[in-house]
């Protein structure tokens, strides 16, 4: 029997230290700990795929909490079934002792574990949807206050309108304008359109 650990954080800015420490306390070999820095919306993750390729019947997989496995209710349920039924491995959720497939393998124990799994995976997805909703609402509120997202607009020279006229009259070529304004070609065309529409 081999023992593995799976660690996931949602982005490269987040740290996996807390999950790794939990795996180290269980003395899981470092080579058997697989880490993804990726969203939990699906299971299309490189480290997770490598992990599942290594799993054999009788192996044990540790995860810190059910939302580290994923945040999609149906996919968590499906992956749990694949791992425990098709792969034939055991799973232990460190933060939820009841979710340890090594315990209470009788009918009642299985029923309780399945019920807890359904509740926790539902909570995981619900939290993901709430986060997305809060982000959308936050962006909308910021826009109403005039807050702009993305790169700040590069200021144009005060004589930009005159430069465009000279370009149209073939007194200047495109390369000359790009050098004078220090902007990209795509920005030049976009700002020219804005100028023609009376935005500039």
XYZ file of N, CA, C and O in Angstrom:
800
model
N 0.836 -1.197 0.000
C 0.000 0.000 0.000
C 0.871 1.247 0.000
O 1.795 1.374 0.796
N 0.587 2.178 -0.910
C 1.296 3.453 -0.952
C 0.390 4.545 -0.406
O -0.830 4.484 -0.553
N 1.009 5.530 0.234
C 0.258 6.640 0.803
C 0.600 7.914 0.031
O 1.774 8.225 -0.183
N -0.449 8.632 -0.381
C -0.256 9.845 -1.164
C -0.978 11.017 -0.510
O -1.879 10.844 0.309
N -0.584 12.215 -0.913
C -1.259 13.428 -0.473
C -1.535 14.310 -1.670
O -0.727 14.375 -2.599
N -2.692 14.960 -1.653
C -3.011 15.894 -2.731
C -3.261 17.269 -2.139
O -4.038 17.433 -1.204
N -2.574 18.261 -2.710
C -2.631 19.640 -2.229
C -3.068 20.529 -3.391
O -2.587 20.369 -4.513
N -3.979 21.464 -3.116
C -4.393 22.404 -4.163
C -4.621 23.784 -3.584
O -5.235 23.939 -2.539
N -4.060 24.782 -4.277
C -4.399 26.173 -4.000
C -4.939 26.760 -5.302
O -4.629 26.274 -6.386
N -5.738 27.810 -5.188
C -6.465 28.302 -6.355
C -5.635 29.137 -7.311
O -5.997 29.303 -8.468
N -4.506 29.686 -6.850
C -3.695 30.525 -7.727
C -2.241 30.491 -7.289
O -1.916 30.027 -6.197
N -1.369 31.001 -8.161
C 0.067 31.007 -7.864
C 0.394 31.949 -6.709
O 1.448 31.829 -6.086
N -0.513 32.912 -6.407
C -0.268 33.847 -5.317
C -0.547 33.227 -3.945
O -0.074 33.717 -2.925
N -1.338 32.154 -3.923
C -1.672 31.517 -2.656
C -0.588 30.514 -2.258
O 0.152 30.019 -3.098
N -0.515 30.247 -0.965
C 0.536 29.356 -0.460
C -0.068 28.037 0.023
O -1.132 28.011 0.636
N 0.663 26.980 -0.264
C 0.198 25.644 0.098
C 0.815 25.151 1.397
O 0.643 23.979 1.773
N 1.529 26.029 2.134
C 2.294 25.618 3.315
C 1.459 24.861 4.345
O 1.894 23.846 4.892
N 0.254 25.372 4.636
C -0.584 24.749 5.668
C -0.958 23.319 5.291
O -0.933 22.419 6.140
N -1.260 23.109 4.029
C -1.610 21.761 3.576
C -0.391 20.838 3.591
O -0.485 19.675 3.984
N 0.759 21.385 3.165
C 1.990 20.589 3.151
C 2.377 20.178 4.567
O 2.788 19.036 4.808
N 2.230 21.096 5.531
C 2.550 20.780 6.930
C 1.680 19.633 7.432
O 2.161 18.746 8.151
N 0.405 19.643 7.052
C -0.502 18.565 7.468
C -0.050 17.231 6.874
O -0.116 16.193 7.551
N 0.412 17.258 5.630
C 0.900 16.028 4.984
C 2.192 15.543 5.647
O 2.392 14.340 5.841
N 3.060 16.490 6.010
C 4.324 16.110 6.653
C 4.093 15.465 8.015
O 4.816 14.554 8.418
N 3.074 15.964 8.746
C 2.756 15.372 10.053
C 2.338 13.913 9.911
O 2.540 13.107 10.822
N 1.763 13.584 8.767
C 1.348 12.202 8.508
C 2.479 11.379 7.916
O 2.292 10.211 7.589
N 3.655 12.014 7.779
C 4.866 11.353 7.264
C 4.681 10.789 5.851
O 5.185 9.717 5.519
N 3.973 11.541 5.041
C 3.813 11.154 3.640
C 5.099 11.524 2.904
O 5.562 12.664 3.013
N 5.699 10.611 2.156
C 6.932 10.922 1.432
C 6.736 12.123 0.505
O 5.713 12.216 -0.185
N 7.673 13.071 0.514
C 7.537 14.274 -0.333
C 7.251 13.960 -1.801
O 6.490 14.681 -2.453
N 7.831 12.885 -2.319
C 7.600 12.521 -3.717
C 6.166 12.057 -3.965
O 5.724 11.987 -5.113
N 5.462 11.727 -2.880
C 4.081 11.252 -3.005
C 3.055 12.351 -2.745
O 1.859 12.078 -2.650
N 3.545 13.594 -2.614
C 2.640 14.719 -2.415
C 2.538 15.480 -3.737
O 3.534 15.960 -4.271
N 1.337 15.573 -4.266
C 1.109 16.215 -5.560
C 0.382 17.542 -5.342
O -0.629 17.589 -4.642
N 0.906 18.593 -5.961
C 0.379 19.934 -5.730
C -0.043 20.604 -7.033
O 0.706 20.616 -8.005
N -1.248 21.155 -7.024
C -1.745 21.962 -8.142
C -1.975 23.384 -7.661
O -2.492 23.595 -6.563
N -1.589 24.351 -8.479
C -1.937 25.749 -8.220
C -2.923 26.136 -9.310
O -2.559 26.710 -10.320
N -4.160 25.778 -9.053
C -5.184 25.919 -10.092
C -6.570 25.933 -9.465
O -6.777 25.404 -8.379
N -7.508 26.521 -10.171
C -8.884 26.581 -9.700
C -9.455 25.177 -9.486
O -9.045 24.222 -10.143
N -10.425 25.073 -8.576
C -11.060 23.787 -8.303
C -12.341 23.575 -9.064
O -13.158 22.723 -8.709
N -12.546 24.353 -10.150
C -13.811 24.248 -10.875
C -13.947 22.927 -11.621
O -15.042 22.460 -11.882
N -12.807 22.288 -12.001
C -12.868 20.980 -12.640
C -11.625 20.180 -12.265
O -10.801 20.634 -11.468
N -11.479 19.000 -12.821
C -10.363 18.125 -12.454
C -9.326 18.010 -13.571
O -8.535 17.084 -13.596
N -9.329 18.973 -14.474
C -8.355 19.005 -15.553
C -7.090 19.713 -15.058
O -6.762 20.822 -15.482
N -6.370 19.035 -14.139
C -5.192 19.622 -13.496
C -4.011 18.665 -13.668
O -4.167 17.453 -13.473
N -2.831 19.180 -13.999
C -1.685 18.313 -14.307
C -1.243 17.408 -13.153
O -1.025 16.210 -13.346
N -1.092 17.971 -11.943
C -0.622 17.161 -10.819
C -1.665 16.115 -10.424
O -1.313 14.971 -10.090
N -2.933 16.495 -10.477
C -3.988 15.544 -10.129
C -4.006 14.369 -11.106
O -4.178 13.212 -10.708
N -3.792 14.661 -12.388
C -3.757 13.592 -13.390
C -2.578 12.649 -13.147
O -2.713 11.424 -13.261
N -1.419 13.220 -12.810
C -0.242 12.381 -12.504
C -0.510 11.506 -11.290
O -0.129 10.336 -11.256
N -1.167 12.101 -10.293
C -1.493 11.345 -9.079
C -2.402 10.170 -9.400
O -2.119 9.029 -8.993
N -3.491 10.406 -10.115
C -4.450 9.325 -10.386
C -3.837 8.223 -11.245
O -4.238 7.066 -11.147
N -2.851 8.571 -12.079
C -2.161 7.551 -12.881
C -1.338 6.611 -12.005
O -1.089 5.463 -12.372
N -0.896 7.112 -10.840
C -0.048 6.315 -9.945
C -0.848 5.437 -8.977
O -0.307 4.484 -8.416
N -2.117 5.778 -8.767
C -2.900 5.087 -7.751
C -3.216 3.647 -8.129
O -3.576 3.354 -9.269
N -3.099 2.756 -7.136
C -3.431 1.341 -7.318
C -4.372 0.902 -6.196
O -4.414 1.536 -5.130
N -5.133 -0.169 -6.409
C -6.039 -0.658 -5.364
C -5.315 -0.834 -4.032
O -4.204 -1.376 -3.981
N -5.943 -0.343 -2.960
C -5.360 -0.466 -1.631
C -4.546 0.740 -1.206
O -4.188 0.870 -0.032
N -4.228 1.638 -2.140
C -3.488 2.855 -1.786
C -4.376 3.775 -0.958
O -5.607 3.653 -0.954
N -3.724 4.726 -0.275
C -4.437 5.675 0.580
C -4.102 7.094 0.127
O -2.931 7.434 -0.057
N -5.132 7.911 -0.036
C -4.956 9.306 -0.446
C -5.472 10.231 0.647
O -6.607 10.113 1.100
N -4.618 11.175 1.064
C -5.012 12.190 2.036
C -5.261 13.524 1.333
O -4.508 13.923 0.440
N -6.320 14.217 1.750
C -6.539 15.610 1.351
C -6.885 16.389 2.616
O -7.444 15.826 3.563
N -6.508 17.680 2.633
C -6.719 18.472 3.854
C -8.197 18.705 4.110
O -8.677 18.567 5.236
N -8.939 19.080 3.075
C -10.378 19.301 3.201
C -11.024 19.003 1.855
O -10.341 18.953 0.825
N -12.328 18.822 1.856
C -13.006 18.380 0.640
C -12.917 19.428 -0.466
O -12.859 19.090 -1.654
N -12.844 20.724 -0.107
C -12.764 21.746 -1.156
C -11.388 21.797 -1.814
O -11.211 22.419 -2.858
N -10.386 21.133 -1.207
C -9.068 21.026 -1.857
C -9.146 20.031 -3.016
O -8.373 20.121 -3.983
N -10.076 19.083 -2.904
C -10.282 18.147 -4.007
C -10.946 18.873 -5.171
O -10.557 18.707 -6.330
N -11.940 19.699 -4.876
C -12.623 20.455 -5.918
C -13.752 21.278 -5.335
O -14.058 21.178 -4.151
N -14.384 22.091 -6.218
C -15.489 22.937 -5.764
C -16.751 22.721 -6.593
O -17.702 23.464 -6.459
N -16.739 21.724 -7.447
C -17.909 21.428 -8.267
C -18.611 20.211 -7.673
O -18.045 19.116 -7.621
N -19.845 20.396 -7.219
C -20.592 19.360 -6.487
C -20.614 18.028 -7.236
O -20.221 16.989 -6.704
N -21.050 18.070 -8.494
C -21.187 16.826 -9.259
C -19.843 16.170 -9.529
O -19.709 14.945 -9.474
N -18.823 17.006 -9.821
C -17.512 16.434 -10.142
C -16.828 15.839 -8.913
O -16.122 14.842 -9.018
N -17.024 16.456 -7.751
C -16.470 15.878 -6.521
C -17.079 14.499 -6.286
O -16.377 13.526 -6.000
N -18.410 14.435 -6.419
C -19.097 13.155 -6.235
C -18.568 12.107 -7.218
O -18.307 10.955 -6.849
N -18.419 12.523 -8.461
C -17.971 11.598 -9.502
C -16.542 11.132 -9.257
O -16.233 9.940 -9.377
N -15.643 12.067 -8.908
C -14.243 11.700 -8.658
C -14.117 10.801 -7.432
O -13.316 9.864 -7.422
N -14.903 11.073 -6.412
C -14.888 10.226 -5.209
C -15.261 8.791 -5.580
O -14.631 7.839 -5.129
N -16.290 8.660 -6.426
C -16.717 7.331 -6.874
C -15.612 6.652 -7.694
O -15.313 5.474 -7.483
N -14.999 7.390 -8.607
C -13.930 6.822 -9.440
C -12.769 6.345 -8.569
O -12.254 5.228 -8.747
N -12.364 7.182 -7.616
C -11.212 6.851 -6.768
C -11.492 5.660 -5.866
O -10.659 4.748 -5.737
N -12.664 5.657 -5.233
C -12.949 4.602 -4.254
C -13.491 3.323 -4.881
O -13.181 2.220 -4.409
N -14.283 3.442 -5.923
C -14.915 2.262 -6.528
C -14.079 1.692 -7.672
O -13.769 0.507 -7.701
N -13.719 2.556 -8.640
C -12.994 2.068 -9.813
C -11.511 1.861 -9.526
O -10.947 0.831 -9.891
N -10.884 2.836 -8.864
C -9.460 2.700 -8.531
C -9.250 1.797 -7.319
O -8.181 1.216 -7.142
N -10.271 1.723 -6.462
C -10.179 0.850 -5.286
C -9.258 1.367 -4.200
O -8.659 0.585 -3.453
N -9.138 2.716 -4.081
C -8.269 3.267 -3.040
C -9.110 3.781 -1.875
O -10.333 3.882 -1.964
N -8.444 4.094 -0.774
C -9.092 4.730 0.364
C -8.756 6.211 0.354
O -7.669 6.619 -0.081
N -9.696 7.029 0.833
C -9.490 8.471 0.947
C -9.739 8.886 2.390
O -10.696 8.443 3.010
N -8.841 9.749 2.887
C -9.015 10.300 4.227
C -8.956 11.822 4.136
O -7.987 12.381 3.624
N -10.026 12.480 4.604
C -10.073 13.941 4.640
C -9.605 14.370 6.025
O -10.270 14.091 7.024
N -8.469 15.046 6.088
C -7.822 15.348 7.363
C -8.720 16.175 8.281
O -8.796 15.929 9.484
N -9.392 17.170 7.724
C -10.222 18.060 8.549
C -11.609 17.499 8.873
O -12.394 18.149 9.557
N -11.925 16.320 8.367
C -13.245 15.719 8.621
C -13.045 14.217 8.836
O -13.043 13.436 7.897
N -12.873 13.846 10.101
C -12.538 12.467 10.444
C -13.576 11.467 9.940
O -13.249 10.308 9.652
N -14.833 11.888 9.819
C -15.881 10.979 9.359
C -15.691 10.591 7.892
O -16.206 9.571 7.449
N -14.955 11.432 7.148
C -14.706 11.116 5.745
C -13.366 10.397 5.618
O -12.373 10.930 5.126
N -13.361 9.168 6.091
C -12.197 8.279 6.005
C -12.740 6.918 5.625
O -13.380 6.243 6.436
N -12.515 6.525 4.372
C -13.137 5.298 3.872
C -12.562 4.029 4.503
O -13.090 2.944 4.270
N -11.509 4.167 5.308
C -10.975 2.986 6.009
C -11.843 2.610 7.203
O -11.774 1.492 7.703
N -12.663 3.559 7.658
C -13.465 3.345 8.863
C -14.881 2.907 8.511
O -15.449 3.347 7.516
N -15.449 2.098 9.365
C -16.870 1.752 9.263
C -17.291 1.380 7.843
O -18.102 2.053 7.208
N -16.732 0.309 7.339
C -17.036 -0.109 5.978
C -18.366 -0.861 5.875
O -18.712 -1.357 4.814
N -19.103 -0.945 6.992
C -20.412 -1.583 6.932
C -21.414 -0.642 6.263
O -21.095 0.494 5.900
N -22.634 -1.097 6.086
C -23.645 -0.334 5.355
C -23.924 1.017 6.008
O -23.989 2.050 5.323
N -24.074 1.053 7.334
C -24.371 2.301 8.026
C -23.211 3.283 7.914
O -23.410 4.474 7.666
N -21.999 2.784 8.067
C -20.820 3.646 7.961
C -20.695 4.246 6.574
O -20.388 5.435 6.424
N -20.949 3.430 5.557
C -20.886 3.912 4.176
C -21.952 4.962 3.915
O -21.706 5.983 3.271
N -23.152 4.718 4.444
C -24.256 5.660 4.274
C -23.920 7.015 4.905
O -24.125 8.060 4.293
N -23.393 6.986 6.116
C -23.058 8.235 6.816
C -21.960 8.992 6.071
O -22.035 10.209 5.878
N -20.921 8.267 5.627
C -19.814 8.896 4.899
C -20.314 9.529 3.604
O -19.934 10.652 3.255
N -21.198 8.811 2.899
C -21.740 9.351 1.644
C -22.571 10.603 1.909
O -22.529 11.567 1.133
N -23.327 10.591 2.991
C -24.155 11.741 3.335
C -23.291 12.956 3.670
O -23.557 14.074 3.196
N -22.248 12.734 4.464
C -21.334 13.826 4.827
C -20.651 14.373 3.582
O -20.514 15.584 3.407
N -20.237 13.469 2.675
C -19.590 13.889 1.434
C -20.513 14.772 0.608
O -20.093 15.816 0.085
N -21.765 14.373 0.496
C -22.718 15.165 -0.284
C -22.901 16.555 0.307
O -22.923 17.553 -0.417
N -23.004 16.631 1.619
C -23.194 17.923 2.281
C -21.975 18.816 2.072
O -22.091 19.989 1.687
N -20.773 18.270 2.292
C -19.556 19.068 2.186
C -19.281 19.500 0.755
O -18.832 20.623 0.516
N -19.524 18.613 -0.204
C -19.275 18.981 -1.603
C -20.281 20.027 -2.071
O -19.955 20.918 -2.860
N -21.519 19.946 -1.534
C -22.511 20.988 -1.841
C -22.052 22.330 -1.278
O -22.130 23.361 -1.952
N -21.545 22.326 -0.050
C -21.055 23.554 0.578
C -19.892 24.138 -0.219
O -19.801 25.351 -0.423
N -18.998 23.260 -0.696
C -17.837 23.713 -1.471
C -18.278 24.428 -2.740
O -17.772 25.505 -3.070
N -19.233 23.847 -3.462
C -19.702 24.481 -4.697
C -20.455 25.767 -4.383
O -20.310 26.774 -5.081
N -21.267 25.742 -3.342
C -22.041 26.919 -2.977
C -21.116 28.091 -2.639
O -21.374 29.243 -3.031
N -20.028 27.798 -1.934
C -19.070 28.842 -1.582
C -18.402 29.400 -2.829
O -18.196 30.607 -2.962
N -18.071 28.516 -3.777
C -17.459 28.966 -5.037
C -18.397 29.912 -5.786
O -17.984 30.942 -6.307
N -19.678 29.541 -5.842
C -20.653 30.388 -6.534
C -20.850 31.720 -5.817
O -21.018 32.759 -6.452
N -20.794 31.692 -4.484
C -20.924 32.933 -3.719
C -19.734 33.855 -3.950
O -19.889 35.078 -4.046
N -18.535 33.259 -4.035
C -17.326 34.054 -4.306
C -17.444 34.734 -5.657
O -17.160 35.928 -5.805
N -17.868 33.962 -6.675
C -18.013 34.516 -8.023
C -19.062 35.641 -8.036
O -18.865 36.670 -8.676
N -20.162 35.429 -7.294
C -21.212 36.446 -7.229
C -20.697 37.714 -6.556
O -20.956 38.833 -7.021
N -19.941 37.554 -5.459
C -19.392 38.720 -4.763
C -18.406 39.476 -5.652
O -18.365 40.713 -5.639
N -17.608 38.732 -6.433
C -16.661 39.380 -7.339
C -17.398 40.204 -8.394
O -17.029 41.341 -8.675
N -18.443 39.598 -8.975
C -19.224 40.295 -10.006
C -19.868 41.550 -9.445
O -19.844 42.620 -10.072
N -20.449 41.422 -8.243
C -21.098 42.573 -7.614
C -20.074 43.655 -7.270
O -20.342 44.852 -7.420
N -18.891 43.231 -6.827
C -17.836 44.182 -6.477
C -17.341 44.951 -7.694
O -17.117 46.161 -7.626
N -17.177 44.249 -8.812
C -16.730 44.893 -10.051
C -17.782 45.890 -10.528
O -17.462 47.013 -10.922
N -19.056 45.480 -10.476
C -20.140 46.368 -10.921
C -20.194 47.618 -10.047
O -20.360 48.741 -10.558
N -20.037 47.439 -8.729
C -20.074 48.583 -7.811
C -18.900 49.518 -8.069
O -19.050 50.747 -8.041
N -17.733 48.945 -8.343
C -16.540 49.768 -8.611
C -16.707 50.569 -9.892
O -16.323 51.744 -9.962
N -17.311 49.954 -10.910
C -17.501 50.652 -12.186
C -18.453 51.830 -12.041
O -18.277 52.861 -12.692
N -19.477 51.663 -11.190
C -20.421 52.778 -10.989
C -19.727 53.957 -10.295
O -20.176 55.097 -10.419
N -18.650 53.686 -9.578
C -17.884 54.746 -8.915
C -16.797 55.318 -9.820
O -15.997 56.145 -9.387
N -16.754 54.802 -11.049
C -15.776 55.330 -12.003
C -14.429 54.651 -11.952
O -13.475 55.094 -12.600
N -14.320 53.568 -11.182
C -13.052 52.838 -11.110
C -12.883 52.022 -12.375
O -13.777 51.271 -12.771
N -11.726 52.158 -13.019
C -11.467 51.439 -14.260
C -10.550 50.258 -13.989
O -9.680 50.321 -13.120
N -10.761 49.182 -14.741
C -9.961 47.967 -14.585
C -9.042 47.812 -15.792
O -9.307 48.333 -16.878
N -7.972 47.056 -15.589
C -7.015 46.850 -16.676
C -5.921 47.914 -16.642
O -5.807 48.709 -15.709
N -5.110 47.921 -17.685
C -4.012 48.870 -17.750
C -4.537 50.308 -17.896
O -5.507 50.539 -18.599
N -3.872 51.247 -17.228
C -4.299 52.644 -17.396
C -4.039 53.105 -18.834
O -3.077 52.695 -19.474
N -4.925 53.971 -19.333
C -4.787 54.478 -20.689
C -3.574 55.386 -20.795
O -3.391 56.290 -19.968
N -2.739 55.103 -21.784
C -1.533 55.899 -21.969
C -1.913 57.258 -22.536
O -2.651 57.348 -23.518
N -1.419 58.341 -21.928
C -1.782 59.669 -22.433
C -1.196 59.909 -23.824
O -0.089 59.482 -24.139
N -1.959 60.605 -24.637
C -1.519 60.939 -25.986
C -0.974 62.361 -26.008
O -1.337 63.187 -25.162
N -0.102 62.657 -26.957
C 0.401 64.034 -27.053
C -0.754 64.996 -27.349
O -1.751 64.622 -27.965
N -0.601 66.222 -26.924
C -1.672 67.217 -27.084
C -1.995 67.495 -28.549
O -3.103 67.944 -28.868
N -1.054 67.214 -29.425
C -1.282 67.466 -30.852
C -1.672 66.195 -31.612
O -1.467 66.115 -32.822
N -2.240 65.224 -30.896
C -2.590 63.946 -31.530
C -3.566 64.151 -32.693
O -3.421 63.554 -33.754
N -4.552 65.017 -32.490
C -5.538 65.275 -33.551
C -4.856 65.805 -34.811
O -5.161 65.382 -35.930
N -3.912 66.712 -34.611
C -3.188 67.285 -35.750
C -2.327 66.224 -36.445
O -2.239 66.194 -37.680
N -1.736 65.338 -35.652
C -0.912 64.257 -36.220
C -1.759 63.333 -37.092
O -1.323 62.900 -38.168
N -2.967 63.029 -36.618
C -3.869 62.164 -37.388
C -4.251 62.836 -38.706
O -4.300 62.200 -39.767
N -4.503 64.128 -38.647
C -4.841 64.867 -39.874
C -3.686 64.810 -40.871
O -3.883 64.615 -42.088
N -2.475 64.976 -40.348
C -1.299 64.929 -41.220
C -1.124 63.533 -41.827
O -0.696 63.397 -42.977
N -1.466 62.512 -41.033
C -1.391 61.128 -41.548
C -2.394 60.951 -42.692
O -2.058 60.404 -43.744
N -3.605 61.425 -42.479
C -4.642 61.309 -43.510
C -4.265 62.073 -44.779
O -4.589 61.667 -45.896
N -3.556 63.213 -44.569
C -3.147 64.025 -45.719
C -1.816 63.566 -46.325
O -1.252 64.259 -47.185
N -1.326 62.407 -45.792
C -0.067 61.810 -46.282
C 1.140 62.705 -46.049
O 2.153 62.602 -46.746
N 1.026 63.579 -45.047
C 2.176 64.388 -44.659
C 3.072 63.630 -43.687
O 4.248 63.947 -43.534
N 2.478 62.670 -42.996
C 3.199 61.775 -42.090
C 2.806 60.344 -42.411
O 1.678 60.092 -42.848
N 3.727 59.407 -42.183
C 3.339 58.006 -42.328
C 3.072 57.399 -40.946
O 3.336 58.024 -39.910
N 2.571 56.198 -40.959
C 2.175 55.536 -39.706
C 3.356 55.374 -38.760
O 3.236 55.585 -37.545
N 4.497 55.017 -39.290
C 5.692 54.805 -38.457
C 6.072 56.080 -37.716
O 6.443 56.041 -36.532
N 5.955 57.230 -38.397
C 6.277 58.506 -37.760
C 5.373 58.767 -36.556
O 5.837 59.197 -35.494
N 4.080 58.497 -36.742
C 3.127 58.737 -35.655
C 3.384 57.803 -34.472
O 3.323 58.214 -33.316
N 3.679 56.523 -34.762
C 3.957 55.565 -33.681
C 5.149 56.010 -32.851
O 5.157 55.877 -31.619
N 6.168 56.543 -33.516
C 7.360 57.014 -32.801
C 7.058 58.249 -31.970
O 7.493 58.374 -30.832
N 6.302 59.184 -32.557
C 6.004 60.428 -31.857
C 5.104 60.182 -30.639
O 5.267 60.802 -29.595
N 4.135 59.271 -30.802
C 3.165 59.015 -29.722
C 3.629 57.929 -28.756
O 3.060 57.790 -27.659
N 4.611 57.125 -29.185
C 5.121 56.021 -28.365
C 3.998 55.063 -27.956
O 3.813 54.743 -26.779
N 3.230 54.655 -28.965
C 2.137 53.705 -28.733
C 2.234 52.573 -29.739
O 2.968 52.676 -30.734
N 1.471 51.486 -29.489
C 1.461 50.356 -30.419
C 0.540 50.651 -31.593
O -0.295 51.562 -31.536
N 0.680 49.861 -32.638
C -0.139 50.057 -33.830
C -1.623 49.847 -33.517
O -2.481 50.596 -33.984
N -1.926 48.817 -32.711
C -3.334 48.549 -32.366
C -3.931 49.713 -31.580
O -5.091 50.086 -31.779
N -3.117 50.304 -30.673
C -3.596 51.460 -29.905
C -3.841 52.650 -30.824
O -4.830 53.385 -30.663
N -2.959 52.840 -31.796
C -3.121 53.939 -32.740
C -4.460 53.842 -33.465
O -5.210 54.822 -33.542
N -4.756 52.648 -33.991
C -6.005 52.481 -34.733
C -7.219 52.650 -33.829
O -8.230 53.239 -34.217
N -7.109 52.137 -32.586
C -8.229 52.260 -31.657
C -8.480 53.725 -31.295
O -9.621 54.192 -31.304
N -7.408 54.465 -31.007
C -7.568 55.858 -30.627
C -8.016 56.718 -31.813
O -8.722 57.707 -31.648
N -7.621 56.322 -33.015
C -8.079 57.051 -34.187
C -9.589 56.895 -34.357
O -10.311 57.855 -34.657
N -10.084 55.648 -34.121
C -11.527 55.398 -34.206
C -12.262 56.209 -33.146
O -13.312 56.799 -33.409
N -11.703 56.217 -31.919
C -12.318 56.996 -30.843
C -12.370 58.477 -31.216
O -13.354 59.172 -30.946
N -11.298 58.952 -31.838
C -11.245 60.350 -32.265
C -12.329 60.662 -33.296
O -13.012 61.685 -33.213
N -12.476 59.729 -34.234
C -13.483 59.927 -35.278
C -14.899 59.912 -34.720
O -15.805 60.570 -35.249
N -15.104 59.182 -33.614
C -16.420 59.116 -32.992
C -16.657 60.259 -32.011
O -17.691 60.350 -31.374
N -15.618 61.079 -31.856
C -15.749 62.221 -30.972
C -15.473 61.907 -29.519
O -15.810 62.693 -28.634
N -14.827 60.723 -29.249
C -14.507 60.374 -27.863
C -13.261 61.099 -27.412
O -13.143 61.551 -26.278
N -12.305 61.208 -28.302
C -11.032 61.867 -27.960
C -11.214 63.385 -28.023
O -11.774 63.897 -28.962
